[in-house]
Amino acid sequence: MRVAVTGGGGFLGSHLCEALLRRGDSVVCLDNFSTGDPENIAHLMSDPAFEFHHADVSVSVEVAGRVDAVAHLASPASPPDYLRQPLETLAVGSRGTENALRLAMRHDARFILASTSEIYGDPLVHPQEEAYWGNVNSIGPRSVYDEAKRYAEAVSAAYRRTHGVDVGIARIFNTYGPRMRPHDGRVVSSFITQALTGEPLTVYGDGKQTRSFCYVDDLVRGLVALLDSSEMGPFNLGNPVERTVTELAEIVLEMTGSTSAVKYHPLPVDDPVRRRPVINRARDVLGWEPEIDITEGLRRTVAYFGSRPERLGASAAAIRGGQDETVPLATPAPAPAPQTIPGPATATAGVTSGSSVSGS
């Protein structure tokens, strides 16, 4: 199979390219490195089955020759990135997604969209299953990412209904592992960078907010399973084990042997209080679930970060200098009580079936 991967030079994209090559597929990687890194794919460049195109998918997505599948992963994905590039984030979620869909349509190819758990916003339903429609502030600072992905899902579903494009949608929850950038602003990369350089670990809010952390190898297996299916979903892809941010900080400090302090900062605007996926649909339909626990995943990630000391110093300074500027802060308010507010079952069935027209 020949697969076009947009955003293939990024954290997730490079791991997906590698996994596809490892099983014998050919890969066409498209990236402009706005948030990716050429180092992520340097080891793939000599592979005759790997082809790289420097391209801005918001402008066009052109691939010569046969294309059997398109994996659309291109987008800034961490808050500092999409807050620094708000219009670019909206463009890649809208025009970029449509360009990738048109490529798939021209080649009668399978198309998978890397959507995100940000679809659910600051959820009023816990844990989150795919039938939940979300609680998103459409004009808040995070909306440039949230709404870009919501639009990307909408246009993908419309192309399936209108043009019969074989669409699949993955809603990706917090993922971590080697090739994360030390300064990308995600909690795992920030904590590891700070612990290894002796900087205080930055915790926003009181640290009781929760996340569910999935190791990158597990997440990529889910993307490949979705690529190989004809299912639309959407499918939650993530680890259903929920941990507080404070718990994560304690694990990182213990694993690294760091004596770093923990420093608290105000909670950013619209930062989700609780986040945990229901993955029953992925288990039942795709035969997928995570296998690598957080201890092993963090061990591998810490080893990767530790092997690049030259990057850690500069990244630690960048993180330290941007704590109060990179992410707009929220006015403290009590968290809403969890409620059960699923979307109508009839609407959900209409989205997930492929009869009428397919994952942060």
Short mmCIF file of C-alpha atoms in Angstrom, two decimals:
data_model
loop_
_atom_site.label_atom_id
_atom_site.label_comp_id
_atom_site.label_asym_id
_atom_site.label_seq_id
_atom_site.Cartn_x
_atom_site.Cartn_y
_atom_site.Cartn_z
CA MET A 1 0.00 0.00 0.00
CA ARG A 2 1.20 3.53 -0.77
CA VAL A 3 0.21 5.98 1.98
CA ALA A 4 0.43 9.78 1.95
CA VAL A 5 1.01 11.11 5.48
CA THR A 6 0.49 14.84 6.01
CA GLY A 7 2.40 16.15 9.01
CA GLY A 8 4.68 13.15 8.62
CA GLY A 9 7.66 15.05 10.04
CA GLY A 10 5.95 15.65 13.37
CA PHE A 11 5.92 13.66 16.59
CA LEU A 12 3.02 11.34 15.75
CA GLY A 13 3.46 11.55 11.99
CA SER A 14 7.05 10.33 12.01
CA HIS A 15 6.15 7.34 14.18
CA LEU A 16 3.28 6.50 11.82
CA CYS A 17 5.58 6.74 8.78
CA GLU A 18 8.05 4.42 10.51
CA ALA A 19 5.36 1.88 11.43
CA LEU A 20 4.00 1.79 7.88
CA LEU A 21 7.47 1.31 6.38
CA ARG A 22 8.23 -1.41 8.92
CA ARG A 23 5.28 -3.48 7.72
CA GLY A 24 6.17 -3.06 4.03
CA ASP A 25 4.12 -0.07 2.88
CA SER A 26 5.44 2.83 0.79
CA VAL A 27 5.12 6.26 2.37
CA VAL A 28 4.89 9.78 0.93
CA CYS A 29 5.55 12.21 3.78
CA LEU A 30 4.36 15.83 3.45
CA ASP A 31 5.40 18.50 5.95
CA ASN A 32 6.54 22.13 6.08
CA PHE A 33 8.11 21.68 9.55
CA SER A 34 6.14 24.52 11.09
CA THR A 35 6.07 22.38 14.25
CA GLY A 36 7.75 19.18 13.01
CA ASP A 37 11.46 18.42 12.95
CA PRO A 38 13.59 17.09 10.06
CA GLU A 39 15.50 14.98 12.61
CA ASN A 40 12.34 12.93 13.18
CA ILE A 41 12.54 11.45 9.68
CA ALA A 42 16.27 11.71 8.95
CA HIS A 43 16.72 7.98 9.50
CA LEU A 44 13.98 7.23 6.95
CA MET A 45 15.36 9.31 4.07
CA SER A 46 17.58 6.51 2.73
CA ASP A 47 14.69 4.03 2.58
CA PRO A 48 13.65 3.59 -1.08
CA ALA A 49 10.04 3.15 0.07
CA PHE A 50 10.05 6.60 1.71
CA GLU A 51 9.47 9.84 -0.17
CA PHE A 52 9.49 13.32 1.34
CA HIS A 53 7.80 16.46 -0.01
CA HIS A 54 8.22 19.86 1.65
CA ALA A 55 4.65 21.12 1.39
CA ASP A 56 2.10 23.35 3.07
CA VAL A 57 -1.07 21.28 2.89
CA SER A 58 -3.18 24.39 3.51
CA VAL A 59 -2.11 25.51 0.03
CA SER A 60 -2.25 22.21 -1.85
CA VAL A 61 -1.75 18.47 -1.48
CA GLU A 62 -0.31 16.98 -4.66
CA VAL A 63 1.15 13.49 -4.88
CA ALA A 64 2.17 11.94 -8.18
CA GLY A 65 1.46 8.29 -8.82
CA ARG A 66 -0.82 5.87 -7.02
CA VAL A 67 -2.19 6.72 -3.56
CA ASP A 68 -3.99 3.99 -1.64
CA ALA A 69 -4.52 5.87 1.61
CA VAL A 70 -4.18 9.36 3.08
CA ALA A 71 -3.43 9.93 6.78
CA HIS A 72 -4.07 13.58 7.63
CA LEU A 73 -2.03 14.43 10.72
CA ALA A 74 -0.86 17.94 9.77
CA SER A 75 -1.64 20.53 12.46
CA PRO A 76 -0.06 22.33 15.40
CA ALA A 77 -1.14 20.25 18.39
CA SER A 78 0.22 21.79 21.60
CA PRO A 79 -1.22 24.97 23.16
CA PRO A 80 1.91 27.12 22.69
CA ASP A 81 2.04 26.10 19.02
CA TYR A 82 -1.56 26.75 18.12
CA LEU A 83 -1.76 29.91 20.22
CA ARG A 84 1.34 31.19 18.40
CA GLN A 85 -0.09 30.18 15.01
CA PRO A 86 -3.86 30.67 15.33
CA LEU A 87 -4.67 31.42 11.71
CA GLU A 88 -2.36 28.69 10.42
CA THR A 89 -4.06 26.21 12.77
CA LEU A 90 -7.49 27.15 11.46
CA ALA A 91 -6.21 26.97 7.88
CA VAL A 92 -4.76 23.47 8.18
CA GLY A 93 -7.92 22.23 9.90
CA SER A 94 -10.13 23.65 7.17
CA ARG A 95 -8.36 24.13 3.83
CA GLY A 96 -5.69 21.58 4.66
CA THR A 97 -8.28 18.92 5.50
CA GLU A 98 -10.25 19.61 2.33
CA ASN A 99 -7.08 19.43 0.22
CA ALA A 100 -6.21 16.07 1.79
CA LEU A 101 -9.77 14.83 1.26
CA ARG A 102 -9.63 15.83 -2.40
CA LEU A 103 -6.40 13.87 -2.79
CA ALA A 104 -8.11 10.81 -1.34
CA MET A 105 -11.17 11.36 -3.56
CA ARG A 106 -9.06 11.65 -6.74
CA HIS A 107 -7.40 8.32 -5.99
CA ASP A 108 -10.39 6.52 -4.47
CA ALA A 109 -8.21 6.12 -1.38
CA ARG A 110 -8.89 5.48 2.28
CA PHE A 111 -8.71 8.72 4.33
CA ILE A 112 -8.10 8.93 8.07
CA LEU A 113 -8.28 12.14 10.09
CA ALA A 114 -6.22 12.67 13.22
CA SER A 115 -8.79 14.53 15.30
CA THR A 116 -8.47 15.18 19.01
CA SER A 117 -9.99 14.84 22.46
CA GLU A 118 -10.20 18.66 22.36
CA ILE A 119 -13.41 18.00 20.44
CA TYR A 120 -14.95 17.49 23.89
CA GLY A 121 -13.66 20.81 25.25
CA ASP A 122 -13.89 21.08 29.04
CA PRO A 123 -16.27 18.13 29.26
CA LEU A 124 -19.44 18.04 31.34
CA VAL A 125 -19.61 14.27 30.80
CA HIS A 126 -17.02 11.97 32.34
CA PRO A 127 -15.52 9.79 31.04
CA GLN A 128 -15.90 10.85 27.41
CA GLU A 129 -17.45 8.56 24.83
CA GLU A 130 -17.88 9.34 21.16
CA ALA A 131 -21.60 10.08 21.48
CA TYR A 132 -20.84 13.15 23.61
CA TRP A 133 -20.98 16.41 21.62
CA GLY A 134 -18.65 18.40 23.85
CA ASN A 135 -18.48 21.67 25.77
CA VAL A 136 -16.34 24.01 23.65
CA ASN A 137 -15.95 27.78 23.90
CA SER A 138 -16.06 28.71 20.21
CA ILE A 139 -14.40 32.12 20.71
CA GLY A 140 -11.90 31.31 23.46
CA PRO A 141 -8.14 31.20 22.82
CA ARG A 142 -8.13 27.40 22.47
CA SER A 143 -10.94 27.52 19.93
CA VAL A 144 -8.50 27.91 17.04
CA TYR A 145 -7.52 24.27 17.60
CA ASP A 146 -10.79 22.91 18.98
CA GLU A 147 -12.96 24.34 16.22
CA ALA A 148 -10.42 23.57 13.49
CA LYS A 149 -10.67 19.90 14.44
CA ARG A 150 -14.45 20.04 14.81
CA TYR A 151 -14.67 21.50 11.32
CA ALA A 152 -12.23 18.87 10.04
CA GLU A 153 -14.53 16.14 11.36
CA ALA A 154 -17.57 17.84 9.83
CA VAL A 155 -16.04 18.24 6.38
CA SER A 156 -14.69 14.68 6.45
CA ALA A 157 -18.15 13.32 7.26
CA ALA A 158 -19.63 15.51 4.50
CA TYR A 159 -17.15 14.16 1.93
CA ARG A 160 -18.14 10.65 2.95
CA ARG A 161 -21.85 11.38 2.59
CA THR A 162 -21.58 13.49 -0.56
CA HIS A 163 -18.71 11.92 -2.49
CA GLY A 164 -18.40 8.48 -0.93
CA VAL A 165 -14.86 9.06 0.35
CA ASP A 166 -13.77 6.19 2.61
CA VAL A 167 -13.28 8.29 5.77
CA GLY A 168 -12.15 7.25 9.25
CA ILE A 169 -11.87 9.60 12.25
CA ALA A 170 -9.58 9.13 15.27
CA ARG A 171 -10.04 11.31 18.35
CA ILE A 172 -6.58 11.26 19.90
CA PHE A 173 -6.12 11.75 23.65
CA ASN A 174 -2.86 12.83 25.36
CA THR A 175 0.02 10.95 23.74
CA TYR A 176 3.67 11.01 24.72
CA GLY A 177 6.97 9.38 23.82
CA PRO A 178 10.27 9.84 22.00
CA ARG A 179 10.45 12.68 19.43
CA MET A 180 8.33 15.05 21.47
CA ARG A 181 10.01 18.46 21.49
CA PRO A 182 11.26 19.36 24.98
CA HIS A 183 9.73 22.85 24.70
CA ASP A 184 6.42 21.96 23.03
CA GLY A 185 4.39 22.90 26.11
CA ARG A 186 2.82 19.49 26.69
CA VAL A 187 2.79 18.39 30.30
CA VAL A 188 4.89 15.23 29.88
CA SER A 189 7.65 16.91 27.86
CA SER A 190 7.69 19.95 30.16
CA PHE A 191 7.94 17.87 33.33
CA ILE A 192 10.72 15.66 31.97
CA THR A 193 12.70 18.64 30.66
CA GLN A 194 12.34 20.51 33.95
CA ALA A 195 13.21 17.48 36.06
CA LEU A 196 16.33 16.66 34.05
CA THR A 197 17.59 20.26 34.16
CA GLY A 198 16.77 20.97 37.81
CA GLU A 199 14.07 23.52 36.99
CA PRO A 200 10.84 23.68 39.01
CA LEU A 201 8.06 21.57 37.54
CA THR A 202 5.25 23.80 36.31
CA VAL A 203 1.78 22.80 37.46
CA TYR A 204 -1.15 24.89 36.32
CA GLY A 205 -4.06 25.23 38.73
CA ASP A 206 -4.08 22.98 41.80
CA GLY A 207 -2.76 19.92 39.95
CA LYS A 208 -5.94 17.94 40.54
CA GLN A 209 -7.03 18.13 36.92
CA THR A 210 -6.71 14.75 35.22
CA ARG A 211 -5.37 13.43 31.94
CA SER A 212 -5.02 9.99 30.38
CA PHE A 213 -1.58 9.34 28.91
CA CYS A 214 -1.08 6.98 25.96
CA TYR A 215 2.37 5.90 24.79
CA VAL A 216 3.05 6.73 21.16
CA ASP A 217 3.59 3.13 19.99
CA ASP A 218 0.15 2.17 21.26
CA LEU A 219 -1.46 5.20 19.64
CA VAL A 220 0.16 4.47 16.28
CA ARG A 221 -1.12 0.88 16.39
CA GLY A 222 -4.60 2.36 16.73
CA LEU A 223 -4.09 4.65 13.74
CA VAL A 224 -2.86 1.73 11.62
CA ALA A 225 -5.86 -0.38 12.68
CA LEU A 226 -8.17 2.46 11.64
CA LEU A 227 -6.31 2.89 8.35
CA ASP A 228 -6.75 -0.80 7.57
CA SER A 229 -10.47 -0.78 8.32
CA SER A 230 -13.38 0.69 6.39
CA GLU A 231 -14.98 2.12 9.53
CA MET A 232 -15.69 5.81 9.99
CA GLY A 233 -16.06 6.03 13.74
CA PRO A 234 -15.24 8.44 15.27
CA PHE A 235 -12.99 6.37 17.53
CA ASN A 236 -11.45 7.52 20.80
CA LEU A 237 -7.78 6.49 20.83
CA GLY A 238 -6.12 6.94 24.19
CA ASN A 239 -5.33 5.28 27.49
CA PRO A 240 -8.37 4.99 29.79
CA VAL A 241 -6.21 5.09 32.95
CA GLU A 242 -6.78 8.54 34.48
CA ARG A 243 -4.11 10.36 36.50
CA THR A 244 -3.89 13.80 38.08
CA VAL A 245 -1.23 16.21 36.89
CA THR A 246 0.28 16.10 40.39
CA GLU A 247 0.55 12.31 40.19
CA LEU A 248 2.38 12.63 36.88
CA ALA A 249 4.80 15.14 38.41
CA GLU A 250 5.54 12.74 41.28
CA ILE A 251 6.20 9.84 38.88
CA VAL A 252 8.57 11.94 36.76
CA LEU A 253 10.47 13.21 39.80
CA GLU A 254 10.90 9.69 41.16
CA MET A 255 11.92 8.23 37.81
CA THR A 256 14.51 10.91 37.08
CA GLY A 257 15.79 11.16 40.65
CA SER A 258 15.33 14.90 40.37
CA THR A 259 15.17 17.25 43.36
CA SER A 260 13.24 19.87 41.39
CA ALA A 261 10.51 21.71 43.25
CA VAL A 262 6.92 21.99 42.01
CA LYS A 263 5.74 25.48 41.16
CA TYR A 264 2.08 26.36 40.70
CA HIS A 265 0.71 28.81 38.10
CA PRO A 266 -2.83 30.03 37.34
CA LEU A 267 -4.96 27.69 35.24
CA PRO A 268 -5.12 28.58 31.52
CA VAL A 269 -8.41 29.62 29.92
CA ASP A 270 -10.72 26.68 29.12
CA ASP A 271 -8.20 24.12 30.34
CA PRO A 272 -10.11 20.82 30.74
CA VAL A 273 -10.61 19.73 34.35
CA ARG A 274 -11.02 16.02 33.58
CA ARG A 275 -10.11 13.97 30.54
CA ARG A 276 -10.48 10.20 30.09
CA PRO A 277 -11.59 8.28 27.01
CA VAL A 278 -14.10 5.48 26.75
CA ILE A 279 -12.42 3.14 24.23
CA ASN A 280 -15.04 0.39 23.97
CA ARG A 281 -15.72 1.20 20.32
CA ALA A 282 -12.02 0.91 19.40
CA ARG A 283 -11.73 -2.35 21.37
CA ASP A 284 -14.82 -3.90 19.79
CA VAL A 285 -14.50 -2.67 16.20
CA LEU A 286 -10.75 -2.20 15.65
CA GLY A 287 -9.49 -4.77 18.15
CA TRP A 288 -7.27 -2.10 19.68
CA GLU A 289 -6.32 -1.10 23.21
CA PRO A 290 -3.15 0.28 24.84
CA GLU A 291 -0.56 -2.19 26.11
CA ILE A 292 2.32 -0.09 27.49
CA ASP A 293 1.86 1.23 31.03
CA ILE A 294 2.96 4.68 32.06
CA THR A 295 6.04 3.49 33.97
CA GLU A 296 7.53 1.78 30.93
CA GLY A 297 6.43 4.54 28.56
CA LEU A 298 7.94 7.26 30.72
CA ARG A 299 11.15 5.25 31.14
CA ARG A 300 11.61 5.19 27.36
CA THR A 301 10.69 8.86 27.04
CA VAL A 302 13.04 9.99 29.81
CA ALA A 303 15.86 8.01 28.17
CA TYR A 304 15.18 9.75 24.85
CA PHE A 305 15.19 13.22 26.41
CA GLY A 306 18.29 12.42 28.44
CA SER A 307 20.17 11.40 25.28
CA ARG A 308 19.80 14.95 23.91
CA PRO A 309 21.28 17.18 26.60
CA GLU A 310 22.11 19.94 24.14
CA ARG A 311 18.42 20.49 23.48
CA LEU A 312 17.34 20.34 27.09
CA GLY A 313 19.18 23.44 28.27
CA ALA A 314 17.72 25.77 25.65
CA SER A 315 14.28 24.22 26.05
CA ALA A 316 14.33 24.62 29.83
CA ALA A 317 15.05 28.33 29.39
CA ALA A 318 12.22 28.67 26.88
CA ILE A 319 9.76 26.97 29.20
CA ARG A 320 10.91 29.05 32.19
CA GLY A 321 10.56 32.30 30.30
CA GLY A 322 7.12 31.63 28.91
CA GLN A 323 5.10 30.36 31.84
CA ASP A 324 2.92 33.41 32.18
CA GLU A 325 2.85 34.42 28.52
CA THR A 326 2.38 31.42 26.25
CA VAL A 327 -1.06 30.39 27.54
CA PRO A 328 -3.81 32.90 28.42
CA LEU A 329 -4.94 32.46 32.00
CA ALA A 330 -8.40 31.81 33.29
CA THR A 331 -10.32 33.60 35.99
CA PRO A 332 -10.64 30.97 38.73
CA ALA A 333 -14.10 29.44 38.83
CA PRO A 334 -15.56 26.28 40.36
CA ALA A 335 -15.50 23.28 38.06
CA PRO A 336 -18.93 22.23 36.74
CA ALA A 337 -20.36 19.06 38.22
CA PRO A 338 -20.17 16.10 35.82
CA GLN A 339 -23.45 15.51 33.99
CA THR A 340 -24.75 12.95 31.56
CA ILE A 341 -25.59 14.86 28.40
CA PRO A 342 -25.06 12.53 25.44
CA GLY A 343 -25.98 13.52 21.91
CA PRO A 344 -29.18 12.04 20.50
CA ALA A 345 -28.74 8.40 19.62
CA THR A 346 -30.30 8.88 16.21
CA ALA A 347 -27.79 11.56 15.26
CA THR A 348 -24.89 9.45 16.47
CA ALA A 349 -26.03 6.49 14.40
CA GLY A 350 -26.25 8.70 11.34
CA VAL A 351 -22.65 9.82 11.73
CA THR A 352 -21.09 6.48 12.50
CA SER A 353 -22.75 4.40 9.80
CA GLY A 354 -21.27 4.40 6.33
CA SER A 355 -24.42 3.12 4.61
CA SER A 356 -25.57 6.39 3.07
CA VAL A 357 -22.52 7.66 1.63
CA SER A 358 -15.76 7.44 7.19
CA GLY A 359 -7.89 10.59 16.35
CA SER A 360 -4.76 14.42 20.27
#
